[in-house]
JSON list of C-alpha atoms in Angstrom, two decimals:
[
{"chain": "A", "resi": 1099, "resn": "UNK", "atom": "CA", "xyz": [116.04, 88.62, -258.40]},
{"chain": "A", "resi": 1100, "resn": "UNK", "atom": "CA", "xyz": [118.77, 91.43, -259.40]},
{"chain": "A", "resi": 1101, "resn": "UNK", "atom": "CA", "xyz": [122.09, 89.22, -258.80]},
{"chain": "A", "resi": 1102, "resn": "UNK", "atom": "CA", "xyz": [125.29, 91.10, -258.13]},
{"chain": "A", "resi": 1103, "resn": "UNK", "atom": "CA", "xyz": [128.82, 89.09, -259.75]},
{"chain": "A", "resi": 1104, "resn": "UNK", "atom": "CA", "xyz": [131.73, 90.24, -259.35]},
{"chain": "A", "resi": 1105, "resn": "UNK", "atom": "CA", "xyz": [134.03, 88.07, -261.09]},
{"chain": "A", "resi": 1106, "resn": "UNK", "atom": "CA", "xyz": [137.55, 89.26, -262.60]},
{"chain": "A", "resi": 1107, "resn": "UNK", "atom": "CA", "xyz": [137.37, 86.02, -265.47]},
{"chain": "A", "resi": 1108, "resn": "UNK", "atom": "CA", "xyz": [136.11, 87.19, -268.31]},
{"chain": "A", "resi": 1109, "resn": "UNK", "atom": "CA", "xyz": [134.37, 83.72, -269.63]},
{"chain": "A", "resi": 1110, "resn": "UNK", "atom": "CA", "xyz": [133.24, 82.85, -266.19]},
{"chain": "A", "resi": 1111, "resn": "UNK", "atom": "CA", "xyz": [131.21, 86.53, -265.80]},
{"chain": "A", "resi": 1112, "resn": "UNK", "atom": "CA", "xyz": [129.92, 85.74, -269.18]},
{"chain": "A", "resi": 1113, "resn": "UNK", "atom": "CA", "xyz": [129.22, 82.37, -268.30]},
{"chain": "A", "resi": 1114, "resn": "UNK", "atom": "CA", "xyz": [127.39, 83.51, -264.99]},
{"chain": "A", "resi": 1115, "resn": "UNK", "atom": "CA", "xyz": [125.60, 86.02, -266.40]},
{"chain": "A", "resi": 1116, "resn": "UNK", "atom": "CA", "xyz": [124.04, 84.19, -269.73]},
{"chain": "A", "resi": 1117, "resn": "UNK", "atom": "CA", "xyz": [122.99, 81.55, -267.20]},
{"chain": "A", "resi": 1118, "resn": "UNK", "atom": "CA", "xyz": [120.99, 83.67, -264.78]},
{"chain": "A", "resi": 1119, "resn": "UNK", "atom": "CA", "xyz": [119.54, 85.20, -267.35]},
{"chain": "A", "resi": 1120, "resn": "UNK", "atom": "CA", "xyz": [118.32, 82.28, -268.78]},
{"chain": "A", "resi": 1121, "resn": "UNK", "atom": "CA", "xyz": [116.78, 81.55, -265.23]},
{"chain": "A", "resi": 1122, "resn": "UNK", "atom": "CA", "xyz": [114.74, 84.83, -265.45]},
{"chain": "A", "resi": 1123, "resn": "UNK", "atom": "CA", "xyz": [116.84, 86.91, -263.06]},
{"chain": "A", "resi": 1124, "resn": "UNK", "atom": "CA", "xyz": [118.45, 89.96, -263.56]},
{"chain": "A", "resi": 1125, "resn": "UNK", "atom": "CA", "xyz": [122.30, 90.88, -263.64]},
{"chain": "A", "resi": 1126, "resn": "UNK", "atom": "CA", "xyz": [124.95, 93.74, -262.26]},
{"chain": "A", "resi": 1127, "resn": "UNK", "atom": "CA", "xyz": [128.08, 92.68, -263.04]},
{"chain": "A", "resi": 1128, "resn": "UNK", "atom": "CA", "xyz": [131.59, 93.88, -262.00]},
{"chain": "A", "resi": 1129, "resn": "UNK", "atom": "CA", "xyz": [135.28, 92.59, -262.69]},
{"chain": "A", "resi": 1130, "resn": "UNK", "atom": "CA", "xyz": [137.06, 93.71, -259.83]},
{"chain": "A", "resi": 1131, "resn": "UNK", "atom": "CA", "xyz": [136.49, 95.05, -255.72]},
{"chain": "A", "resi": 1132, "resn": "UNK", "atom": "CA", "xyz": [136.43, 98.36, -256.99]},
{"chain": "A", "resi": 1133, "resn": "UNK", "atom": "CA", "xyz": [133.86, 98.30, -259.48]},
{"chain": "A", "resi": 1134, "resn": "UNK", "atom": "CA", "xyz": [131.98, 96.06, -257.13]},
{"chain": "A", "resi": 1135, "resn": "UNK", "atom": "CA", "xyz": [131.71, 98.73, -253.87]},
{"chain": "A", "resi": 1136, "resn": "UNK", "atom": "CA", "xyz": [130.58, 101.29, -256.63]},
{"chain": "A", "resi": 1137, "resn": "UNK", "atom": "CA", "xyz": [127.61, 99.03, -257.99]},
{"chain": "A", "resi": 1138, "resn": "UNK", "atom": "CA", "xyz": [126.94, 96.72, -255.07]},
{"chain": "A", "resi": 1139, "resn": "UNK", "atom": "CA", "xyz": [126.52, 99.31, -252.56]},
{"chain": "A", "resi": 1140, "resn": "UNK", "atom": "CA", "xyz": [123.51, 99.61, -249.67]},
{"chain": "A", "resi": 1141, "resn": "UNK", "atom": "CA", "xyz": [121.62, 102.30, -252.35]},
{"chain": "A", "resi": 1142, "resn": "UNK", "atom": "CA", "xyz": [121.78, 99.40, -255.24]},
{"chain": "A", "resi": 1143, "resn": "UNK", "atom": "CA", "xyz": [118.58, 96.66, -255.38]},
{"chain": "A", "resi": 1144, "resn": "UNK", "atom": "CA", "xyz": [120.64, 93.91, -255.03]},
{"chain": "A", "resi": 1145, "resn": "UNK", "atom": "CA", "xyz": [119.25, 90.82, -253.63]},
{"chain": "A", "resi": 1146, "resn": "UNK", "atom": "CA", "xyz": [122.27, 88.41, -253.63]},
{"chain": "A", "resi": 1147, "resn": "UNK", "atom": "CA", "xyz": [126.27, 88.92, -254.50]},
{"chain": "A", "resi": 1148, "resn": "UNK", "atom": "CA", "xyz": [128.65, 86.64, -256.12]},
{"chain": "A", "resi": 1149, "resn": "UNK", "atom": "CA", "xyz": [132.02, 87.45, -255.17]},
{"chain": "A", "resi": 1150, "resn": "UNK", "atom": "CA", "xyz": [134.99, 85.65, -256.17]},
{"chain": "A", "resi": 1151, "resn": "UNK", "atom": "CA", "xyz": [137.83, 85.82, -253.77]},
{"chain": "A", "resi": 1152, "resn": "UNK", "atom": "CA", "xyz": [140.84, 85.89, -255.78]},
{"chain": "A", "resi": 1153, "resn": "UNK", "atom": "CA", "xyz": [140.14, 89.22, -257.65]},
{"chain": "A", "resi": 1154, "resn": "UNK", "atom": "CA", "xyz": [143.24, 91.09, -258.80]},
{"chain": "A", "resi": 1155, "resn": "UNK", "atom": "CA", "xyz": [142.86, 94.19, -256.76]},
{"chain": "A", "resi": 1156, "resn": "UNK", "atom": "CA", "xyz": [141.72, 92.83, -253.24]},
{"chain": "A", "resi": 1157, "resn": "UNK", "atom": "CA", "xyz": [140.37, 89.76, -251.37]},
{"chain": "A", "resi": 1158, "resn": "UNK", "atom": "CA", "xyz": [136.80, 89.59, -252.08]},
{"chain": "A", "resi": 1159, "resn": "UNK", "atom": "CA", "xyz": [136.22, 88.75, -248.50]},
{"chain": "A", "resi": 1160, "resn": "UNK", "atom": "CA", "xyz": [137.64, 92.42, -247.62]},
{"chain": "A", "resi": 1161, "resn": "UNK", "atom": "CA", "xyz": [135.19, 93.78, -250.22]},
{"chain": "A", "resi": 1162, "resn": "UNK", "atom": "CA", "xyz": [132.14, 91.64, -248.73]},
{"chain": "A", "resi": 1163, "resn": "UNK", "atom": "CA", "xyz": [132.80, 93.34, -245.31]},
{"chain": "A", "resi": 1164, "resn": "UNK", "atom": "CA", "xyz": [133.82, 96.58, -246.99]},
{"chain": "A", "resi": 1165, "resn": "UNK", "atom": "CA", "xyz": [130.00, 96.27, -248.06]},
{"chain": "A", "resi": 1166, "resn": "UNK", "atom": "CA", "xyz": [128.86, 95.39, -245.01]},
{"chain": "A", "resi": 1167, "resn": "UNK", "atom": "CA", "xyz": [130.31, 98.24, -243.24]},
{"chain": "A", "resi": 1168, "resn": "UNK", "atom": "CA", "xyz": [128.38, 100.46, -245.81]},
{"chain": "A", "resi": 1169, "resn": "UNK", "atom": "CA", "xyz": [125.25, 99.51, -244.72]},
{"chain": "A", "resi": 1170, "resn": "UNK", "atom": "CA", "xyz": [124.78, 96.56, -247.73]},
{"chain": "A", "resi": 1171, "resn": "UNK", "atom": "CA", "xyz": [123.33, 92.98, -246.50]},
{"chain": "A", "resi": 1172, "resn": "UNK", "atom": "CA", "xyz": [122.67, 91.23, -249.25]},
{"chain": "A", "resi": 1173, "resn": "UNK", "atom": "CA", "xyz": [123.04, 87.37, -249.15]},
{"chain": "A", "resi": 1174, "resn": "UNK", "atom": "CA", "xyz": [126.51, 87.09, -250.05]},
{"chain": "A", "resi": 1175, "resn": "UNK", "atom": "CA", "xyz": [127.91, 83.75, -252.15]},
{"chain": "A", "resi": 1176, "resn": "UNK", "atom": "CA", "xyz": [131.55, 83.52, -252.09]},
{"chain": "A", "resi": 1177, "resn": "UNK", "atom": "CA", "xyz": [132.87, 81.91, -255.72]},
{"chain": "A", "resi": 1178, "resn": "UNK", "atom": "CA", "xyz": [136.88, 80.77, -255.50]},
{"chain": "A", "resi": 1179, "resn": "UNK", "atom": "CA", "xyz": [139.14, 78.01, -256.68]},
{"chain": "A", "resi": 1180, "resn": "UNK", "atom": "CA", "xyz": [140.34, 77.20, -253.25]},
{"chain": "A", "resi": 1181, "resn": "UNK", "atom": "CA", "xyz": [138.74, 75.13, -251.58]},
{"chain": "A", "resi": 1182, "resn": "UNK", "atom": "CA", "xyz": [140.12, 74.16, -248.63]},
{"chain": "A", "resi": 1183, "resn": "UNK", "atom": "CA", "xyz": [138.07, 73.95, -245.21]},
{"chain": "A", "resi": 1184, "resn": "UNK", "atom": "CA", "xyz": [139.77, 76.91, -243.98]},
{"chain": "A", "resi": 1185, "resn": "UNK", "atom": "CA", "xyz": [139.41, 79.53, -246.55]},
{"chain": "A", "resi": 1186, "resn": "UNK", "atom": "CA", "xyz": [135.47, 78.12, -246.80]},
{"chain": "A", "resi": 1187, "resn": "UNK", "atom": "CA", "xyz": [135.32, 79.64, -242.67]},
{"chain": "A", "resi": 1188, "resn": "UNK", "atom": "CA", "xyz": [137.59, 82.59, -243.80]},
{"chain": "A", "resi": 1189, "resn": "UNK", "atom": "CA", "xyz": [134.59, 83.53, -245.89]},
{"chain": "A", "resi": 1190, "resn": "UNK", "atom": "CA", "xyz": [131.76, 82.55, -243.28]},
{"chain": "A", "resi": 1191, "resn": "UNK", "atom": "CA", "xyz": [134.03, 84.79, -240.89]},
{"chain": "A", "resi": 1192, "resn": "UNK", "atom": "CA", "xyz": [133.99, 88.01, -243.56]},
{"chain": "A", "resi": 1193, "resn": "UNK", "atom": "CA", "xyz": [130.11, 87.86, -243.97]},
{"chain": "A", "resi": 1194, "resn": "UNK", "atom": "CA", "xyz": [129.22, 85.41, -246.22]},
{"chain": "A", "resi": 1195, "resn": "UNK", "atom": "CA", "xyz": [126.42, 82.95, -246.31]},
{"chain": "A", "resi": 1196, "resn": "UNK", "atom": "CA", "xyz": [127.45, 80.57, -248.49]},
{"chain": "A", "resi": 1197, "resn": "UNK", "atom": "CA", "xyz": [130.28, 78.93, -250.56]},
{"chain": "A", "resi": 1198, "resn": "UNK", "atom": "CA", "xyz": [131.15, 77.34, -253.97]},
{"chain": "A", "resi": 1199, "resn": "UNK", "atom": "CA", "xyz": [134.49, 75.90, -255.31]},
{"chain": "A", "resi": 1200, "resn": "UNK", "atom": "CA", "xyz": [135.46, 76.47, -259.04]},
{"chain": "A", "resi": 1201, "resn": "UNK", "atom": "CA", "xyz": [134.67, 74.30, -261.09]},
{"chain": "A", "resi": 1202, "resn": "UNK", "atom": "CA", "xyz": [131.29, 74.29, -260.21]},
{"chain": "A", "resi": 1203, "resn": "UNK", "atom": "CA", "xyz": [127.64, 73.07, -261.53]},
{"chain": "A", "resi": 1204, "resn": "UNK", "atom": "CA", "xyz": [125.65, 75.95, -262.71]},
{"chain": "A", "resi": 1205, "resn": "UNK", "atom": "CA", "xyz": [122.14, 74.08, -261.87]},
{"chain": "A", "resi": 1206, "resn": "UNK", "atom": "CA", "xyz": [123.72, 73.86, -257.79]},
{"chain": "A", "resi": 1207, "resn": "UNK", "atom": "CA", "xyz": [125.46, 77.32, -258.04]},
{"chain": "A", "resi": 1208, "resn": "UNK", "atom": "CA", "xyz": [122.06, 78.89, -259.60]},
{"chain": "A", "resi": 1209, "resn": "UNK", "atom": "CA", "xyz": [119.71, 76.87, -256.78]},
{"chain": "A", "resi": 1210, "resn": "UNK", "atom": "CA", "xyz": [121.86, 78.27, -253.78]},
{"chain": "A", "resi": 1211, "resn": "UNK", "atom": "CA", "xyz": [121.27, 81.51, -254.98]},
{"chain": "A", "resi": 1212, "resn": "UNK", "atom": "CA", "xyz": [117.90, 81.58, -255.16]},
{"chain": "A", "resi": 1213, "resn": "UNK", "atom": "CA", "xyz": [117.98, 79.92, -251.79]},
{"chain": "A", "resi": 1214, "resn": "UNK", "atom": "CA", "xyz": [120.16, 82.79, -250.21]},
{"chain": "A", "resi": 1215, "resn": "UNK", "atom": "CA", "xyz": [117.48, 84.95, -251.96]},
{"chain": "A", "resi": 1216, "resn": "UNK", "atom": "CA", "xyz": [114.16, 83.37, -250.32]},
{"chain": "A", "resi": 1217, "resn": "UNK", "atom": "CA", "xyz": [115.56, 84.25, -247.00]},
{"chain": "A", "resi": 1218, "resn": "UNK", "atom": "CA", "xyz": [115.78, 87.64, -246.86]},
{"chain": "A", "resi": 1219, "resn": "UNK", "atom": "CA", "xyz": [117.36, 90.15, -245.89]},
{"chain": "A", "resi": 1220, "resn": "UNK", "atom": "CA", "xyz": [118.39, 90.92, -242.28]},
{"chain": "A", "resi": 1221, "resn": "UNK", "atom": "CA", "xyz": [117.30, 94.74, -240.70]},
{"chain": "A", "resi": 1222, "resn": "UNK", "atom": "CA", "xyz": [119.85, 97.26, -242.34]},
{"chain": "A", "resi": 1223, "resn": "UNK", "atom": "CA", "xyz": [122.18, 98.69, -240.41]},
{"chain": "A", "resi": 1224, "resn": "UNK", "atom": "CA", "xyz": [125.13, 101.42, -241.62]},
{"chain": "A", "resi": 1225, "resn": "UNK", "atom": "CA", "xyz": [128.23, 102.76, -240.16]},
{"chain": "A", "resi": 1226, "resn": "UNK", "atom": "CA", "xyz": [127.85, 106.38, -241.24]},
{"chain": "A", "resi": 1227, "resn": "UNK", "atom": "CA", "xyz": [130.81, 108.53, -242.08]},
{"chain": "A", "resi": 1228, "resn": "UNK", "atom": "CA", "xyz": [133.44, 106.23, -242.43]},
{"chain": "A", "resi": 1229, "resn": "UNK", "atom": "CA", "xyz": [134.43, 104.07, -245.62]},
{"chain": "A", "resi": 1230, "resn": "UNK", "atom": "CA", "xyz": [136.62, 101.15, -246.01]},
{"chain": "A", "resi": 1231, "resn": "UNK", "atom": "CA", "xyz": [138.40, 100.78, -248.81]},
{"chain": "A", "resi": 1232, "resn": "UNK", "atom": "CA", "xyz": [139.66, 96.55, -249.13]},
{"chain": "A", "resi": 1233, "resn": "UNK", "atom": "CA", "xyz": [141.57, 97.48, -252.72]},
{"chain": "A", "resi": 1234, "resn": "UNK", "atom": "CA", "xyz": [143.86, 100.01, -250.20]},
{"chain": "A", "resi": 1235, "resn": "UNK", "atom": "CA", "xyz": [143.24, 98.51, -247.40]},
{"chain": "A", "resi": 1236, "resn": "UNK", "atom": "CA", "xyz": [142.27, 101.98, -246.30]},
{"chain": "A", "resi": 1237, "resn": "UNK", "atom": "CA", "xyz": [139.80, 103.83, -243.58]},
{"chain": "A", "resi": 1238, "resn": "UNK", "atom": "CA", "xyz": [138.91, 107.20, -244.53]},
{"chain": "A", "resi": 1239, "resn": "UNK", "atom": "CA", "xyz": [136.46, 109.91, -243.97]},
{"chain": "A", "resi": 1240, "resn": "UNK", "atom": "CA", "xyz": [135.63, 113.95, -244.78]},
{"chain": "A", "resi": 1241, "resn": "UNK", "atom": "CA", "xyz": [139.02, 114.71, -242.64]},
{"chain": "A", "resi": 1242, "resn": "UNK", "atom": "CA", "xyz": [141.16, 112.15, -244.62]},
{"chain": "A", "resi": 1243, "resn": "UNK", "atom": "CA", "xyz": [142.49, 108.98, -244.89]},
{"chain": "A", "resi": 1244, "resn": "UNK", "atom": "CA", "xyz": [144.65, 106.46, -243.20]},
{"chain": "A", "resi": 1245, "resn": "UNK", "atom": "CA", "xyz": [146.47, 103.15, -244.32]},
{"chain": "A", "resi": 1246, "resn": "UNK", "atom": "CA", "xyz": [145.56, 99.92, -242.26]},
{"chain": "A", "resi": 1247, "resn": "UNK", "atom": "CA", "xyz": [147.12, 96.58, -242.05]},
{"chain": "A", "resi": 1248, "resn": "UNK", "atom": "CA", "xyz": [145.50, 93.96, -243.37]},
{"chain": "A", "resi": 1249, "resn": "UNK", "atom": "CA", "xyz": [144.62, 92.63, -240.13]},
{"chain": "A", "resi": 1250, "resn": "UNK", "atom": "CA", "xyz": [144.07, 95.90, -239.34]},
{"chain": "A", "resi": 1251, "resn": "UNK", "atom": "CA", "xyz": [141.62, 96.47, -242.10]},
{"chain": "A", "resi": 1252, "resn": "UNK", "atom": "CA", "xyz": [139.95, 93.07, -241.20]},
{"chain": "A", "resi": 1253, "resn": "UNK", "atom": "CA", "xyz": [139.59, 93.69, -237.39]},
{"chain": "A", "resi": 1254, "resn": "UNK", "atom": "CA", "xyz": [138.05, 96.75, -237.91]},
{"chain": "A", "resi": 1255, "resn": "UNK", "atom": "CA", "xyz": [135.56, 95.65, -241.03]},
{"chain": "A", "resi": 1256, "resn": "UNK", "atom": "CA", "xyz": [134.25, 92.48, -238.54]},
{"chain": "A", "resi": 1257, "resn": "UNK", "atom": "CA", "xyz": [133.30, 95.46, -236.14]},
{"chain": "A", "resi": 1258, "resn": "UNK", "atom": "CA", "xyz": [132.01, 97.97, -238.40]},
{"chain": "A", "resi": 1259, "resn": "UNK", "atom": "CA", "xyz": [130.01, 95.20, -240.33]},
{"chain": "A", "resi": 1260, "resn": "UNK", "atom": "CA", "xyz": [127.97, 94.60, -236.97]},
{"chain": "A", "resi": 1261, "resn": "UNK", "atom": "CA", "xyz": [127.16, 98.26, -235.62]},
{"chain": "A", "resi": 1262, "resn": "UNK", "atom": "CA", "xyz": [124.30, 97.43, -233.74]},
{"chain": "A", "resi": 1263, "resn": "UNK", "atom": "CA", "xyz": [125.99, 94.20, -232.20]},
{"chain": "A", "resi": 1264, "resn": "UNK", "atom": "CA", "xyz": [128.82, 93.51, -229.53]},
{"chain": "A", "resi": 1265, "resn": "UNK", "atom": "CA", "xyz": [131.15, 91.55, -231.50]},
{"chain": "A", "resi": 1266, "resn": "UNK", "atom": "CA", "xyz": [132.71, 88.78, -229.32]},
{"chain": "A", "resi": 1267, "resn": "UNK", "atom": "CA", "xyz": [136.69, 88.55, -229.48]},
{"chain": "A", "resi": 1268, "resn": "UNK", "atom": "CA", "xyz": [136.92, 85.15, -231.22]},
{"chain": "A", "resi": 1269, "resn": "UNK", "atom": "CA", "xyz": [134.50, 86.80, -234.22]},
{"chain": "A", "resi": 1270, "resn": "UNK", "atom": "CA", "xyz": [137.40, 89.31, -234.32]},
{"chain": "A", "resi": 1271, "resn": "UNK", "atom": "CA", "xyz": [140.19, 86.80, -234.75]},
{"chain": "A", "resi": 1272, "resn": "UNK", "atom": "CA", "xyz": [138.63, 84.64, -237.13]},
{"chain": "A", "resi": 1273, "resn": "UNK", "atom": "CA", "xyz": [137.75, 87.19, -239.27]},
{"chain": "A", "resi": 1274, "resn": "UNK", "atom": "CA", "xyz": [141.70, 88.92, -238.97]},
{"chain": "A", "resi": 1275, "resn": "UNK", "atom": "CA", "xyz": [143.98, 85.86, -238.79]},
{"chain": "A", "resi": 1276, "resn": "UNK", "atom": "CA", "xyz": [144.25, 82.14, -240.70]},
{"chain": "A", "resi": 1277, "resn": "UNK", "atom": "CA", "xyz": [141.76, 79.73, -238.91]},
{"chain": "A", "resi": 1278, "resn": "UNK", "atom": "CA", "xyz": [144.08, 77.46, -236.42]},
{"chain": "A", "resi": 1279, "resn": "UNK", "atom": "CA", "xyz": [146.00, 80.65, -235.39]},
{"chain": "A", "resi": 1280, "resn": "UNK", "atom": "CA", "xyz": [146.60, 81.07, -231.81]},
{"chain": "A", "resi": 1281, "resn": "UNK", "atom": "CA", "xyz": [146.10, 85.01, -231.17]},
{"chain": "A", "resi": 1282, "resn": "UNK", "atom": "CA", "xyz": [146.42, 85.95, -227.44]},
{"chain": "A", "resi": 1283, "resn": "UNK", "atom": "CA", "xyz": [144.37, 88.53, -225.58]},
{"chain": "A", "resi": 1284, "resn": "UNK", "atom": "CA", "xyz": [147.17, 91.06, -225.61]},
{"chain": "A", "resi": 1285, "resn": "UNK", "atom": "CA", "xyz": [147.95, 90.71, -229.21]},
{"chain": "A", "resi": 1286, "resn": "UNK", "atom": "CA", "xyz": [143.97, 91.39, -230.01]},
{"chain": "A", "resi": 1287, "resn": "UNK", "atom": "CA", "xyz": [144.54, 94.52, -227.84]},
{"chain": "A", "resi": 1288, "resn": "UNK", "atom": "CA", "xyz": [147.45, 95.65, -229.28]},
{"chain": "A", "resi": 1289, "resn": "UNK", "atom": "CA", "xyz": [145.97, 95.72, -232.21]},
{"chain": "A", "resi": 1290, "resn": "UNK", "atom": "CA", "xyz": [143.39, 97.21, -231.38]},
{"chain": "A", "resi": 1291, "resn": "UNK", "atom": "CA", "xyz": [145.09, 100.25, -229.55]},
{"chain": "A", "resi": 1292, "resn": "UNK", "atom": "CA", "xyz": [146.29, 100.88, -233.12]},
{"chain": "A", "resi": 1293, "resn": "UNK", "atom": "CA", "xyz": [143.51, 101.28, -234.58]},
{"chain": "A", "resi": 1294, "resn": "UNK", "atom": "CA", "xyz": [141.98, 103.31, -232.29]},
{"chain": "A", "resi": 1295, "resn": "UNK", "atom": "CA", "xyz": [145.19, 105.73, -233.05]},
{"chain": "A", "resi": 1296, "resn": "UNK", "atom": "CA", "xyz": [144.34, 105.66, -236.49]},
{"chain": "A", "resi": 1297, "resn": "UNK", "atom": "CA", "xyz": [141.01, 106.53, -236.54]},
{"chain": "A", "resi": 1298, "resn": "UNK", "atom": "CA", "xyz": [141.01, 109.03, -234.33]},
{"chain": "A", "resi": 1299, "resn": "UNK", "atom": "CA", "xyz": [143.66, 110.75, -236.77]},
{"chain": "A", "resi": 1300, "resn": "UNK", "atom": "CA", "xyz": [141.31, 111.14, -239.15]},
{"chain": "A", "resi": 1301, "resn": "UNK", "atom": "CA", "xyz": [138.79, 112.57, -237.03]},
{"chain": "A", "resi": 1302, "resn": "UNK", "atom": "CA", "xyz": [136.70, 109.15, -237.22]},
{"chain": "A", "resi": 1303, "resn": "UNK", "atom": "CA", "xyz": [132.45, 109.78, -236.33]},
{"chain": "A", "resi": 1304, "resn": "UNK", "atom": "CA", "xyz": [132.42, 105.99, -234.97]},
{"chain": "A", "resi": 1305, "resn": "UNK", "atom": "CA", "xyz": [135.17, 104.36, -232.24]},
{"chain": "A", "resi": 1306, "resn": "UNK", "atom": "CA", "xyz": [135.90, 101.02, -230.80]},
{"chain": "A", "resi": 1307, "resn": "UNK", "atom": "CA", "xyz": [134.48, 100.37, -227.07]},
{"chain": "A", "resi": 1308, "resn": "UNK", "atom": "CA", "xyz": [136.05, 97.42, -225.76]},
{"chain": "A", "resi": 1309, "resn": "UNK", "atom": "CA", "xyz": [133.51, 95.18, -223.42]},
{"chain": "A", "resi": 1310, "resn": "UNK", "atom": "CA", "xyz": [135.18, 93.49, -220.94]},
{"chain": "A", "resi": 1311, "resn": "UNK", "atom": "CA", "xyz": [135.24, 90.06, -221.05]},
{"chain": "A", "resi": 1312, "resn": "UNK", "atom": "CA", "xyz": [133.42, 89.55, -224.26]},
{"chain": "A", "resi": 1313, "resn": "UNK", "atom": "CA", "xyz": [134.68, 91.75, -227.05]},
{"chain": "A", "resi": 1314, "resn": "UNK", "atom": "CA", "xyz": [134.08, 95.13, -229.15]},
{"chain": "A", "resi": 1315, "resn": "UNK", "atom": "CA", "xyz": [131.25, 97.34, -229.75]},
{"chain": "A", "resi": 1316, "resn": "UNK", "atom": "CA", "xyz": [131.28, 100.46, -231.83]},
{"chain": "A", "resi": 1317, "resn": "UNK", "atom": "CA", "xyz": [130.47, 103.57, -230.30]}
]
C-alpha cells in the first residue's frame, strides 16, 4: 500500500516511515496540515492516512475533513497523545476510521493499517468549487475567501465531507462541539444561518438545505 503520515515529530515520522518500509509498503510523508492537503489530496494514490492530531498548524481532525470535502476517502488512522474517550469520538466524528494513542506498538499500529487498507475504499464523492482550508480555518473559492469559526469550519466540513448524504443534526454537533455538550436546535440554526451568509459572500457553487426534522444536505 502507498501510506500517507502526516506527523509534525521528527523521530516519530522517521520512526513510522523506516517501519512501513520494512513491511513492504510505500510512504508520503508530511509534517504539518498544510503539507498534508497538498500531498494527500483525492488526485494522490493514497490508500490509508496517518494523521496526528496535535500538529502545530491545525487539528488534524479539521485536515481529515478538509480532505474529505476534497473528494479524498482514504481510510483515515488518527495518531495523538490524548487519549481520552472523548477526543477518540472527536476523531470518529471528523472522518476517521480508526484510533491509536502515543506511545504505541508498531506491530498493532502497522496491522490496523493494513486492516483499514483491506477494506476499501468507499464510492468517491467531491464537493467541487469550494476548498477548506483547517490551518485558516477558511472557506474559499474563484470569488474569494472568507474566515470561519472553528465550529463554523467544523459544521460546514461534516456537511461538505458527505455531499451525496443528508447529514442528520446530531452528526453535525458531534463533529462541531466537545462530546457531552448540550447544543440546542436554535443554536445549530444559528449557526448555521451564518454560514450560509458567508458562503454566499463568496459566491459559493454548493449551499446548505436544511431538512426538516432530520438535518442538512448540500445543495
Amino acid at each position: 500500500m502507498l501510506i500517507g503520515v502526516c506527523e509534525d515529530d521528527p523521530s516519530i515520522r522517521r520512526l513510522l516511515g523506516e517501519a512501513l518500509r520494512f513491511a513492504g509498503h510505500e510512504t508520503l510523508m508530511a509534517h504539518d496540515g498544510g503539507e498534508a492537503l497538498r500531498s494527500f489530496g483525492a488526485d494522490s494514490a493514497i490508500d490509508v492516512m496517518v494523521l496526528d492530531i496535535g500538529l502545530p498548524d491545525s487539528d488534524g481532525r479539521d485536515v481529515c475533513q478538509a480532505l474529505r470535502s476534497a473528494g479524498q476517502n482514504a481510510p483515515v488512522l488518527f495518531l495523538t497523545a490524548l487519549g481520552a474517550t472523548h477526543e477518540r469520538l472527536a476523531g470518529f466524528g471528523a472522518g476517521g476510521d480508526d484510533y491509536v494513542s502515543k506511545p504505541f506498538e508498531l506491530k498493532e499500529l502497522i496491522a490496523r493499517l493494513e486492516a483499514l487498507g483491506r477494506r476499501g475504499r468507499p464510492p468517491l464523492t467531491t464537493t467541487s468549487g469550494l476548498e477548506l482550508d483547517p490551518a485558516r480555518h477558511a472557506a474559499r473559492t474563484s470569488s474569494g475567501e472568507v474566515l470561519l469559526t472553528p465550529t463554523e469550519f467544523r459544521m460546514l466540513a461534516a456537511i461538505t465531507s458527505r455531499p451525496d448524504e443528508v447529514v442528520r443534526r446530531r452528526s453535525v454537533i458531534a463533529a462541531a462541539w466537545p462530546e457531552g455538550a448540550v447544543v440546542a436546535e436554535n443554536t445549530v440554526d444559528s449557526f448555521m444561518r451564518r454560514i450560509r451568509t458567508k458562503l454566499e459572500a463568496i459566491e459559493s457553487p454548493v449551499s446548505i438545505e436544511t431538512v426538516r426534522g432530520v438535518g442538512f444536505r448540500l445543495r
